[in-house]
mmCIF file of C-alpha atoms in Angstrom:
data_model
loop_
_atom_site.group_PDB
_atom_site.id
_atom_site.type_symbol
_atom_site.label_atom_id
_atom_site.label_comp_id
_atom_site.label_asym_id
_atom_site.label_seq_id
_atom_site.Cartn_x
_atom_site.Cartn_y
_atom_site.Cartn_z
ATOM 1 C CA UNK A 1 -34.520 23.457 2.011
ATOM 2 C CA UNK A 2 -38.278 22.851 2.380
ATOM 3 C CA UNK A 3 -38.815 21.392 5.563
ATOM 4 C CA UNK A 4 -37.708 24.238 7.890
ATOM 5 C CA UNK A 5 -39.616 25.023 11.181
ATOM 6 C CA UNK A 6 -41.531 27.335 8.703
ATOM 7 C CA UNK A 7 -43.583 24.194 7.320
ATOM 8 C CA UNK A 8 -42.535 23.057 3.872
ATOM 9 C CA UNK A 9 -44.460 26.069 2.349
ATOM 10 C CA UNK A 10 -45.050 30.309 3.226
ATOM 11 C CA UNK A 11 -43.812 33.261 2.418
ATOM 12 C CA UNK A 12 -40.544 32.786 4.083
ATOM 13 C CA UNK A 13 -39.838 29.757 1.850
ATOM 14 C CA UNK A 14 -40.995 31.230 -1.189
ATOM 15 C CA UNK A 15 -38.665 33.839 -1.022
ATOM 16 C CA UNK A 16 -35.906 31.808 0.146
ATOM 17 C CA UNK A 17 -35.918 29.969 -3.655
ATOM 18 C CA UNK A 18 -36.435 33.096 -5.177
ATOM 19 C CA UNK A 19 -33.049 34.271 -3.567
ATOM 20 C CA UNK A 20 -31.260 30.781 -4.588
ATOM 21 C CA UNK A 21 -32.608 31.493 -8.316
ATOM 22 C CA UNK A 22 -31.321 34.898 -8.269
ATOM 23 C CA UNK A 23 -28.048 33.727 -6.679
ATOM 24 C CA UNK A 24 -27.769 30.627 -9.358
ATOM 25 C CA UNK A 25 -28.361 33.031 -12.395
ATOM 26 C CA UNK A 26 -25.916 35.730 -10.858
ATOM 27 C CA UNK A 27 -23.520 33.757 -10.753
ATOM 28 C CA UNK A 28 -23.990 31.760 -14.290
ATOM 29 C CA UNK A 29 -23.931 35.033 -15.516
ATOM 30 C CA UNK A 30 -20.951 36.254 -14.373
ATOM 31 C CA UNK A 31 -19.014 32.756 -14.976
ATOM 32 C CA UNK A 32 -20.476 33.553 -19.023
ATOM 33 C CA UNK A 33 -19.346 37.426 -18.694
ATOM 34 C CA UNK A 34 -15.450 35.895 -17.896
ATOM 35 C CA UNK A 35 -15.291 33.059 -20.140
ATOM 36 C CA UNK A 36 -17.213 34.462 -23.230
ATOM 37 C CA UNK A 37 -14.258 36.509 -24.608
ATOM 38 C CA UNK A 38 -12.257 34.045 -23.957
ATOM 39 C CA UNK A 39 -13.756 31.395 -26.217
ATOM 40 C CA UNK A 40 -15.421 33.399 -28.720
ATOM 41 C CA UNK A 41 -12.421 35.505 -29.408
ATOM 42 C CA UNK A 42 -10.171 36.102 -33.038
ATOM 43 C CA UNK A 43 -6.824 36.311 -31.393
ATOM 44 C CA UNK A 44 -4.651 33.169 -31.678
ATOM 45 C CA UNK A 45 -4.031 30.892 -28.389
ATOM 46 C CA UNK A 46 -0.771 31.356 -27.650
ATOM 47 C CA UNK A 47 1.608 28.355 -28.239
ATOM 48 C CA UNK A 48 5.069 28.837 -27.058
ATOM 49 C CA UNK A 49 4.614 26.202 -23.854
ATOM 50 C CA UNK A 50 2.779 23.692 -26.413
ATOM 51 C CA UNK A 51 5.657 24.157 -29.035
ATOM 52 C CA UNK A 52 8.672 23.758 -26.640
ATOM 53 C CA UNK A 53 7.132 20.631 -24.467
ATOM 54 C CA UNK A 54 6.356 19.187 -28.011
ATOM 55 C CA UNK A 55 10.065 19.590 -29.243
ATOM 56 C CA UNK A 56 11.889 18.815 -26.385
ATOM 57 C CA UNK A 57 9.686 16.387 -23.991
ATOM 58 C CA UNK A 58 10.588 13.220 -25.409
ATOM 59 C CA UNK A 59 14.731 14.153 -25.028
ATOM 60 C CA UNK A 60 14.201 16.033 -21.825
ATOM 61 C CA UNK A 61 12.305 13.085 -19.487
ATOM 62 C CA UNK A 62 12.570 10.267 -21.963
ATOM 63 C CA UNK A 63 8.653 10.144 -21.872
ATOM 64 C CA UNK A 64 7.075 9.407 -25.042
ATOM 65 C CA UNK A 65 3.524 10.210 -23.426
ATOM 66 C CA UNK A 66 3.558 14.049 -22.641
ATOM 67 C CA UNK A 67 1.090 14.141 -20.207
ATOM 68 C CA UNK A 68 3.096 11.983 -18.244
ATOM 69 C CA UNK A 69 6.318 14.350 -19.089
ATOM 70 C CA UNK A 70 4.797 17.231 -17.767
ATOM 71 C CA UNK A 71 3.131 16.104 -14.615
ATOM 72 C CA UNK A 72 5.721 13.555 -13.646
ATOM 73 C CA UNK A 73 8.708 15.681 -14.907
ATOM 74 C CA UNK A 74 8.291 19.038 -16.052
ATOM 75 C CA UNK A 75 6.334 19.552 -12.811
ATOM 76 C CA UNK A 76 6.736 17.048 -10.711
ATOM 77 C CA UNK A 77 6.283 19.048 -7.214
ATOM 78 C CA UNK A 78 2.672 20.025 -8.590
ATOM 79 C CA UNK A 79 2.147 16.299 -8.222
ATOM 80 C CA UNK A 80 3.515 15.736 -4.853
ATOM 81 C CA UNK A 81 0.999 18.258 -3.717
ATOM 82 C CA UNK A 82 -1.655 16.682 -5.341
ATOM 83 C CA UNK A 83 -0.288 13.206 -3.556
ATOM 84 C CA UNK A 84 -0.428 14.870 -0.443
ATOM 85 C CA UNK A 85 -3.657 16.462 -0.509
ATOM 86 C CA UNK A 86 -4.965 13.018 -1.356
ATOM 87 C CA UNK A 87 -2.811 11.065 1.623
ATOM 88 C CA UNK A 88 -4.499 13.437 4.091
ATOM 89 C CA UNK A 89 -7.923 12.929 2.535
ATOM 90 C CA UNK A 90 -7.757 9.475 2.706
ATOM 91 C CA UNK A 91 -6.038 9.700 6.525
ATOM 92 C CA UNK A 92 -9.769 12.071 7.337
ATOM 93 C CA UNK A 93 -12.034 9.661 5.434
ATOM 94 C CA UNK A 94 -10.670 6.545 6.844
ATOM 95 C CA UNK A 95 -10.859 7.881 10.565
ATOM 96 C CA UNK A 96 -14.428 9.154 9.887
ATOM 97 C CA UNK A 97 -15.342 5.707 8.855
ATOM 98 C CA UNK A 98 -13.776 3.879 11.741
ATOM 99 C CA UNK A 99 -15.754 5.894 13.834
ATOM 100 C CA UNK A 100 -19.296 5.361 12.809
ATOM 101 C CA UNK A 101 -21.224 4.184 15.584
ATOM 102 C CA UNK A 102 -22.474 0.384 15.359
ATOM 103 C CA UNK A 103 -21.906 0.080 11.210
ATOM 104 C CA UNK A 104 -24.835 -1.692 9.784
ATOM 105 C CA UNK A 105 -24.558 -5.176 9.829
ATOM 106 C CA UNK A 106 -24.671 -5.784 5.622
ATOM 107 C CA UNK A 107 -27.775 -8.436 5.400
ATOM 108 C CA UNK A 108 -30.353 -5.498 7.280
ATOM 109 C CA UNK A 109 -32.883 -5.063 3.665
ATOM 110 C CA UNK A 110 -33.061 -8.527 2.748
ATOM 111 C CA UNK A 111 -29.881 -9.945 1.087
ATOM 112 C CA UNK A 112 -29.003 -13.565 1.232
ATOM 113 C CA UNK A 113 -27.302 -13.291 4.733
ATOM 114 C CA UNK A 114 -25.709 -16.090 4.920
ATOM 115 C CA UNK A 115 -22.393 -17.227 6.597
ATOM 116 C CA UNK A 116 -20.812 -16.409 2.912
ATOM 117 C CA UNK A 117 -20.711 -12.603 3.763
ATOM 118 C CA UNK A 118 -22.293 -9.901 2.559
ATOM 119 C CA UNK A 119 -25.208 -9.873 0.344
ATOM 120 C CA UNK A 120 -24.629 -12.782 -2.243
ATOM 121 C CA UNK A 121 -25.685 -13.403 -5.372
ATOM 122 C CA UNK A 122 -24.666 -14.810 -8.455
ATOM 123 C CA UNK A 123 -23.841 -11.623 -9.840
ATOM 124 C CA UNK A 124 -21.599 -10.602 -7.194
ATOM 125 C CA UNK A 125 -20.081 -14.030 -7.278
ATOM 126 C CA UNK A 126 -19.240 -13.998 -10.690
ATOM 127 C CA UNK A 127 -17.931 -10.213 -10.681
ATOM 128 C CA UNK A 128 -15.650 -10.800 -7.869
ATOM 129 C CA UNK A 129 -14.544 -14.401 -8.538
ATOM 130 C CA UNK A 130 -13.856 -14.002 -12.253
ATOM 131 C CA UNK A 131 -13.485 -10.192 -13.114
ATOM 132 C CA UNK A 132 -11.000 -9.086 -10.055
ATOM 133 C CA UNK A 133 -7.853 -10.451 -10.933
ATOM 134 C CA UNK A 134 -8.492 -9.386 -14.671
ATOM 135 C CA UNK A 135 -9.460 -5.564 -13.297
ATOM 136 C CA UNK A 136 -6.701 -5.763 -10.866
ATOM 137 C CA UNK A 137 -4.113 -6.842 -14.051
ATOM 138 C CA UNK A 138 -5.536 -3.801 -16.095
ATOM 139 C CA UNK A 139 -4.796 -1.815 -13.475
ATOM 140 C CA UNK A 140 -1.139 -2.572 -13.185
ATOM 141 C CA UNK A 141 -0.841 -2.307 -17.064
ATOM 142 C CA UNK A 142 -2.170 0.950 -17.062
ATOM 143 C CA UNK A 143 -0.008 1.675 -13.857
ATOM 144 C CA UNK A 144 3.259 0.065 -15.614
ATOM 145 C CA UNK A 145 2.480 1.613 -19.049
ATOM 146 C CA UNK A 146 2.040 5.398 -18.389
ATOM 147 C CA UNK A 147 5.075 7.159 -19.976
ATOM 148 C CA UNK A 148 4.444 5.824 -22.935
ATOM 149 C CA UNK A 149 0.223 5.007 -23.791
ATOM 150 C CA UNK A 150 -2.492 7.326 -21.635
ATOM 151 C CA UNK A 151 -2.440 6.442 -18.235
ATOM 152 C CA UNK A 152 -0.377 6.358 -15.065
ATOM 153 C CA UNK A 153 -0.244 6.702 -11.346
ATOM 154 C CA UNK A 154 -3.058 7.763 -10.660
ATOM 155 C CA UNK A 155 -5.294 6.254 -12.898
ATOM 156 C CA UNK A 156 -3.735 2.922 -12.839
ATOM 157 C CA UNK A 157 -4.293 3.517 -8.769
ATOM 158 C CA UNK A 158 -7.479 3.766 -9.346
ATOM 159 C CA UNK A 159 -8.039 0.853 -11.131
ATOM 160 C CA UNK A 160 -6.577 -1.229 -8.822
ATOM 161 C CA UNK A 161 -8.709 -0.037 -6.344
ATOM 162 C CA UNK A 162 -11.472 -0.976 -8.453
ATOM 163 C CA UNK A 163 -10.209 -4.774 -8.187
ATOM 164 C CA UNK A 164 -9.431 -4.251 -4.740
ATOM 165 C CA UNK A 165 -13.398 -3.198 -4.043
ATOM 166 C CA UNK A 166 -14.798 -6.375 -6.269
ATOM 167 C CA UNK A 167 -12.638 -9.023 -3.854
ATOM 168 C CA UNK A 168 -13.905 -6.850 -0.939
ATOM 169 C CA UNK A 169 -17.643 -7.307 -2.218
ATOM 170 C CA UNK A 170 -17.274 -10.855 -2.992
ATOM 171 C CA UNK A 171 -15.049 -11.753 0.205
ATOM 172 C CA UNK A 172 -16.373 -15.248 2.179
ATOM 173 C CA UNK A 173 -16.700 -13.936 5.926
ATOM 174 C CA UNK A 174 -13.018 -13.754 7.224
ATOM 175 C CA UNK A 175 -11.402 -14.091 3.454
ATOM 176 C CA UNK A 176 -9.695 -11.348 1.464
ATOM 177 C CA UNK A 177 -6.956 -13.925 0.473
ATOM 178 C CA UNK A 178 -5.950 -14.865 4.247
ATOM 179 C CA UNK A 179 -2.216 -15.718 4.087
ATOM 180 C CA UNK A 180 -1.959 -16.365 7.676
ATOM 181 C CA UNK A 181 -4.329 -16.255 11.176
ATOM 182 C CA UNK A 182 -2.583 -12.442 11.525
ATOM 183 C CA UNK A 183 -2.232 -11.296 7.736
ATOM 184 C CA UNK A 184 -4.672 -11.226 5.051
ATOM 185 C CA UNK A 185 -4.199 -10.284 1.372
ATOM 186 C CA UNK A 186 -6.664 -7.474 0.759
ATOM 187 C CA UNK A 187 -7.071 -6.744 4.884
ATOM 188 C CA UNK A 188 -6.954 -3.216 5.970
ATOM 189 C CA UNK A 189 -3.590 -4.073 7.815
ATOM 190 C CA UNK A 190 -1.856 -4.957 4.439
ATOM 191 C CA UNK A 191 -3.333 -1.809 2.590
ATOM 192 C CA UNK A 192 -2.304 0.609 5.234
ATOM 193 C CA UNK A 193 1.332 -0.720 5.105
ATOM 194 C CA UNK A 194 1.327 -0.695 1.509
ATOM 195 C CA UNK A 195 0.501 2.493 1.313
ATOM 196 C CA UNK A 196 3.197 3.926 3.775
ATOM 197 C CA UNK A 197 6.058 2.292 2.142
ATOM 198 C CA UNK A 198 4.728 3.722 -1.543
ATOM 199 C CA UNK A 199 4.387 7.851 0.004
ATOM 200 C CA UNK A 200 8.165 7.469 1.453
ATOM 201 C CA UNK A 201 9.232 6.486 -2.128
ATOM 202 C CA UNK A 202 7.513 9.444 -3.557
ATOM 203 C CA UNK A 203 8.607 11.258 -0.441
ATOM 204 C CA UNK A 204 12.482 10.288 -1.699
ATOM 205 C CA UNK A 205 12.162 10.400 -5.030
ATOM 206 C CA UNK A 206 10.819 14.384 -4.822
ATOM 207 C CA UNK A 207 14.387 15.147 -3.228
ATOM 208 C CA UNK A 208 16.500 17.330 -5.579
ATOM 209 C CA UNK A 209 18.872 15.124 -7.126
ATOM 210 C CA UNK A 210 17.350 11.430 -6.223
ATOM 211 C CA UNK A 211 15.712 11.573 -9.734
ATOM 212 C CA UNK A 212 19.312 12.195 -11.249
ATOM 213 C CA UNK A 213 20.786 9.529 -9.003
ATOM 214 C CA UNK A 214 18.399 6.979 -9.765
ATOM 215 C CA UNK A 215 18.723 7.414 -13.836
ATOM 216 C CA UNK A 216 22.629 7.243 -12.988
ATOM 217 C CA UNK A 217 22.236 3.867 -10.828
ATOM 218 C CA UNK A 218 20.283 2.310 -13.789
ATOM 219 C CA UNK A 219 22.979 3.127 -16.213
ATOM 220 C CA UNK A 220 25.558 2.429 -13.906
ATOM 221 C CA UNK A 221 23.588 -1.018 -13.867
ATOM 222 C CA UNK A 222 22.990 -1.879 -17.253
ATOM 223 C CA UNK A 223 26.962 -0.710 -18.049
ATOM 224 C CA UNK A 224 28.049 -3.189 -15.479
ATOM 225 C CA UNK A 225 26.138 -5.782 -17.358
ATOM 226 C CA UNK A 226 27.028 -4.902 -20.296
ATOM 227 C CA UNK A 227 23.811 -3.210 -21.572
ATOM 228 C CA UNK A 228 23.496 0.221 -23.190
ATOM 229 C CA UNK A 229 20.386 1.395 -20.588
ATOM 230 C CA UNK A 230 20.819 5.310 -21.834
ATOM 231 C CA UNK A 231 16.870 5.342 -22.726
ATOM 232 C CA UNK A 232 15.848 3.545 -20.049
ATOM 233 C CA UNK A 233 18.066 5.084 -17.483
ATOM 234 C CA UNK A 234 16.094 8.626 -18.373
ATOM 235 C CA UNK A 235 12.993 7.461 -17.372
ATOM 236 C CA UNK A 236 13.623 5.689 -14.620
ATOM 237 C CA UNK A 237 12.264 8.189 -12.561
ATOM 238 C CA UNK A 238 8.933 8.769 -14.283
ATOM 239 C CA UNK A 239 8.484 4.860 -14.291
ATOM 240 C CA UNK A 240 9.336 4.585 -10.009
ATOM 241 C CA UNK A 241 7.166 7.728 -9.648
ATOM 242 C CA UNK A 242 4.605 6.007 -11.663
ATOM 243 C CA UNK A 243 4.491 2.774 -9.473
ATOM 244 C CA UNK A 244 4.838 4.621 -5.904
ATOM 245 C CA UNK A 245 1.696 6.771 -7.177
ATOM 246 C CA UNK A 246 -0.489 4.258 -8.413
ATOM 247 C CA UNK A 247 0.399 1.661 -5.337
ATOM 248 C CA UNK A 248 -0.031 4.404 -3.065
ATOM 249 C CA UNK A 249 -3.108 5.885 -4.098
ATOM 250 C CA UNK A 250 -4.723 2.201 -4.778
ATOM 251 C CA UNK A 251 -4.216 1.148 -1.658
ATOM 252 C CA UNK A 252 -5.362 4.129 0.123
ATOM 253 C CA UNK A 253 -8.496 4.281 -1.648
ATOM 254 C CA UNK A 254 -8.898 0.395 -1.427
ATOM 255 C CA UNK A 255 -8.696 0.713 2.230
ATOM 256 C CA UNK A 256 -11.348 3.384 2.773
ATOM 257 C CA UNK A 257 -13.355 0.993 0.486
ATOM 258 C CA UNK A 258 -12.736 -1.649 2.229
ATOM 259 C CA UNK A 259 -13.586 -0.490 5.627
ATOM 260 C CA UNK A 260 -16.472 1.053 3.941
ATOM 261 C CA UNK A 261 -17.591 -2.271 3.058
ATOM 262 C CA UNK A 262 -16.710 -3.405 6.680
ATOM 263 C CA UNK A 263 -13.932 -5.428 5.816
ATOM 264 C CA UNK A 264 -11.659 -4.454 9.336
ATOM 265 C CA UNK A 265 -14.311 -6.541 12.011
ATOM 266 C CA UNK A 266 -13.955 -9.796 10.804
ATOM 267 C CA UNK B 1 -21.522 14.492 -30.841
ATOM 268 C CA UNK B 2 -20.482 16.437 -27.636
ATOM 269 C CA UNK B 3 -23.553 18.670 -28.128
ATOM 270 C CA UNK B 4 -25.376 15.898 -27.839
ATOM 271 C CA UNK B 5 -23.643 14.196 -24.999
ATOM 272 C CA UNK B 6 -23.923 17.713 -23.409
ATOM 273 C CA UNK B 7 -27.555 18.038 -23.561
ATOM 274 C CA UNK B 8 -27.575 14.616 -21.746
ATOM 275 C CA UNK B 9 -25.379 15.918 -19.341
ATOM 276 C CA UNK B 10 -27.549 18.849 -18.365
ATOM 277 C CA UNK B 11 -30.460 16.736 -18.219
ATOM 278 C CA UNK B 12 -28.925 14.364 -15.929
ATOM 279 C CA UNK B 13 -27.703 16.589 -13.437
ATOM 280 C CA UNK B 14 -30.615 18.618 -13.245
ATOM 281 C CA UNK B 15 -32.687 15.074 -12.787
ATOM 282 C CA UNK B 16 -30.157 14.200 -10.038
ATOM 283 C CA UNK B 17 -30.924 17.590 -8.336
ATOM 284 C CA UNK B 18 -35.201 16.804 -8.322
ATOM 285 C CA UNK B 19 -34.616 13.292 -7.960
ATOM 286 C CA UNK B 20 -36.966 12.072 -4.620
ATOM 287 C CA UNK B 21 -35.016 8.552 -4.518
ATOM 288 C CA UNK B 22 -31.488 9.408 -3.441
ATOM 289 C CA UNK B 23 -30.279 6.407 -5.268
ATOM 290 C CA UNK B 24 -31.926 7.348 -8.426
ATOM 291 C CA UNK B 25 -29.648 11.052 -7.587
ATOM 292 C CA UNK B 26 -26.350 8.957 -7.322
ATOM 293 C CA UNK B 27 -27.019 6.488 -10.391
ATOM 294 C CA UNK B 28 -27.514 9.939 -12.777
ATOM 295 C CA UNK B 29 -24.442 11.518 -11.338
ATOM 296 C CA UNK B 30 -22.959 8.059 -12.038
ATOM 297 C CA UNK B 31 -24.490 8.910 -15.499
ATOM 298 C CA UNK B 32 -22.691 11.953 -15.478
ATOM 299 C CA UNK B 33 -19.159 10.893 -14.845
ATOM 300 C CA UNK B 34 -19.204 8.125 -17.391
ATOM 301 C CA UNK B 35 -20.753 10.934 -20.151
ATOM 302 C CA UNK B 36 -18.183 13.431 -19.181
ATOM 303 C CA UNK B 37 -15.129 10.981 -19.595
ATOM 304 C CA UNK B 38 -16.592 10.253 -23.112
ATOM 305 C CA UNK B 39 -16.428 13.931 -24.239
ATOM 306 C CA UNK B 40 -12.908 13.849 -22.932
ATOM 307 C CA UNK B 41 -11.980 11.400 -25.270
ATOM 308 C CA UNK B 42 -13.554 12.664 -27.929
ATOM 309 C CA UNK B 43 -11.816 15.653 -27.131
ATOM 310 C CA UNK B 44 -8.598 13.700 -27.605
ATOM 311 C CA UNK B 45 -7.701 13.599 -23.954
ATOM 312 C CA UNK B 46 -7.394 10.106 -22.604
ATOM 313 C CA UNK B 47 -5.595 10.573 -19.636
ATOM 314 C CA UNK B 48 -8.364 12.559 -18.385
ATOM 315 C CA UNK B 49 -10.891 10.270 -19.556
ATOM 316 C CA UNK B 50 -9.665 7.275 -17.714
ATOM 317 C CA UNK B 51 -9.287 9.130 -14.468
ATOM 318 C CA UNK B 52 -12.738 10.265 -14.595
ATOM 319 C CA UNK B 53 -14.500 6.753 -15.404
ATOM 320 C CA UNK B 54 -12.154 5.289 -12.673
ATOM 321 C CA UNK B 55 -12.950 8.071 -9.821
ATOM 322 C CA UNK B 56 -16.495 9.464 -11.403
ATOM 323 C CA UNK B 57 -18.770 6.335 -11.752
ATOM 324 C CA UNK B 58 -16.758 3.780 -9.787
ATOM 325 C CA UNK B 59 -15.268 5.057 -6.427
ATOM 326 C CA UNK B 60 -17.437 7.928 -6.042
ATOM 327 C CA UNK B 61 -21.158 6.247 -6.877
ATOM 328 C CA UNK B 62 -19.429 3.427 -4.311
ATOM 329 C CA UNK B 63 -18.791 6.425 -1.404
ATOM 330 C CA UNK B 64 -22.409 7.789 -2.300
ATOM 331 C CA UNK B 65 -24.044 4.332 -1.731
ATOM 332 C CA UNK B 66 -22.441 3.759 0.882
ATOM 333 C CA UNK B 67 -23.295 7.053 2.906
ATOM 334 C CA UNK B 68 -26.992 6.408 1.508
ATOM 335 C CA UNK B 69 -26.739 3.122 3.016
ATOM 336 C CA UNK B 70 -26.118 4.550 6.415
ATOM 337 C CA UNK B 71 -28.565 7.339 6.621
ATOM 338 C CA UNK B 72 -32.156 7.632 3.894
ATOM 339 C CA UNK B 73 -33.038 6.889 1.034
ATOM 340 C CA UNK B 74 -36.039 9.671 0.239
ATOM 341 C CA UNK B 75 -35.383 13.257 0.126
ATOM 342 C CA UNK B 76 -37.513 14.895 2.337
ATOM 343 C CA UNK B 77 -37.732 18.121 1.405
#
């Protein structure tokens, strides 16, 4: 804002902040005006959607978590939105970062470059060595775990990602857990196919009916073996949701990161 | 508590506004996130709170870095 063609100080600046301060106090003041009598108010929030999601939540989705219940069952197409919104996010980000012209190479300000990759030190050695598979286990607990303690898909997505980002940091040049000359563990090839086959699951599952079906295949399932699977049959579908969520947005977010980190041009 | 918390808030953002040093921006938004997922679970919403440590001071402090990697570090205006 200050270094216009108008040098970094005049009249013509000046007045430009005064206009931003008049704007930012407008507008503070009219966010108070609408939420003041709101908050400050006598009259009783009203409870009708608390009280019926609190009796009936646990029978109706089999959820013990709520959170979970509602997002994931009570309103389930709110969160395929929300997946999509992120899926095309992701798809913009990713191309935007493919396309940066001549991506630094990562020793420029003075890291050890060595043949190890980028920028090592003992720190990042440790971190990555020693605290990814543990971040990328918490991640799938929290991802496994959601209808029942806080958490979810997209948290435990998130997490993983985390782990995801501390092998991509730590990687030896042309690692990332290479399985074979074409396929590596971590590599932006793996992540991107990950991530396909987790959206069509959450693509199927948000048909009308599949949730039904797939409760009805796990009882079906557990009668054939001789196991009563009523409980678990119910929230079958919050638990798949769960893991095509938190796979799908993990590895989309672990493959921005990782091409971020310039993990595709090895 | 959350007053407190709160004031720390508003002091952090409003340092990561003047901040000179981009980085010294990103690490008090950083700031920030982790201070706002506290309140939310001391305001008894967990969910909320993981999602924001997760996204707040790990993926989004990365995405900053990463862009102030590839352009300046100084604000020069």
């Amino acid at each position: 804002m200050g270094d216009t063609q108008y040098g970094t100080d005049g009249p013509l600046v000046r007045r430009g902040k005064l206009l931003s301060a008049a704007t930012g106090l407008a507008a503070a003041s009219l966010a108070l005006a609408v939420l003041a009598p709101v908050v400050m108010s006598d009259v009783d929030w009203p409870t009708a959607a608390r009280d019926t999601i609190a009796a009936d939540g646990y029978a109706a989705t089999g959820a013990t978590n709520l959170v979970s219940a509602i997002y994931l069952g009570y309103r389930a197409f709110d969160t395929l939105g929300e997946t999509i919104v992120l899926l095309v996010a992701l798809a913009g980000s990713v191309a935007l970062v493919a396309s940066t012209p001549g991506r630094p190479d990562l020793d420029r300000d003075g890291g050890p470059a060595d043949s190890r990759g980028p920028g090592h030190t003992d720190i990042i050695n440790v971190i990555a060595g020693k605290l990814a598979p543990i971040v990328l286990l918490f991640g799938t607990y929290v991802m496994l775990y959601g209808h029942t303690s806080p958490g979810g898909g997209f948290q435990g997505g998130v997490v993983l990602a985390s782990g995801v980002i501390f092998i991509a940091i730590g990687r030896r040049a042309g690692g990332i857990g290479r399985i074979s000359p074409s396929i590596t563990a971590f590599g932006p090839r793996t992540l991107s196919v990950i991530e396909a086959i987790a959206f069509a699951t959450v693509l199927a599952l948000s048909f009308p009916g599949s949730g039904a079906a797939l409760a009805g295949l796990i009882e079906a399932t557990g009668a054939s073996a001789g196991v009563a699977a009523k409980g678990v049959a119910a929230v079958g579908p919050i638990i798949a949701l769960n893991i095509g969520i938190g796979l799908k947005v993990g590895s989309g977010v672990a493959l921005l990161c990782v091409m971020m980190l310039g993990g595709d041009q090895e | 508590m959350i007053e407190a918390i709160l004031a720390i808030v508003v002091a952090a953002s409003i340092y990561a506004i003047l901040a000179r040093d981009l980085l010294h921006g990103v690490i008090a938004l950083s700031v920030t996130s982790v201070l706002s997922a506290s309140i939310f679970f001391l305001a008894s919403a967990p969910d909320v709170a993981i999602t924001e440590a997760a996204v707040g001071a790990g993926l989004s402090t990365i995405i900053f870095v990463w862009a102030i990697r590839n352009t300046e570090r100084t604000d020069r205006s």
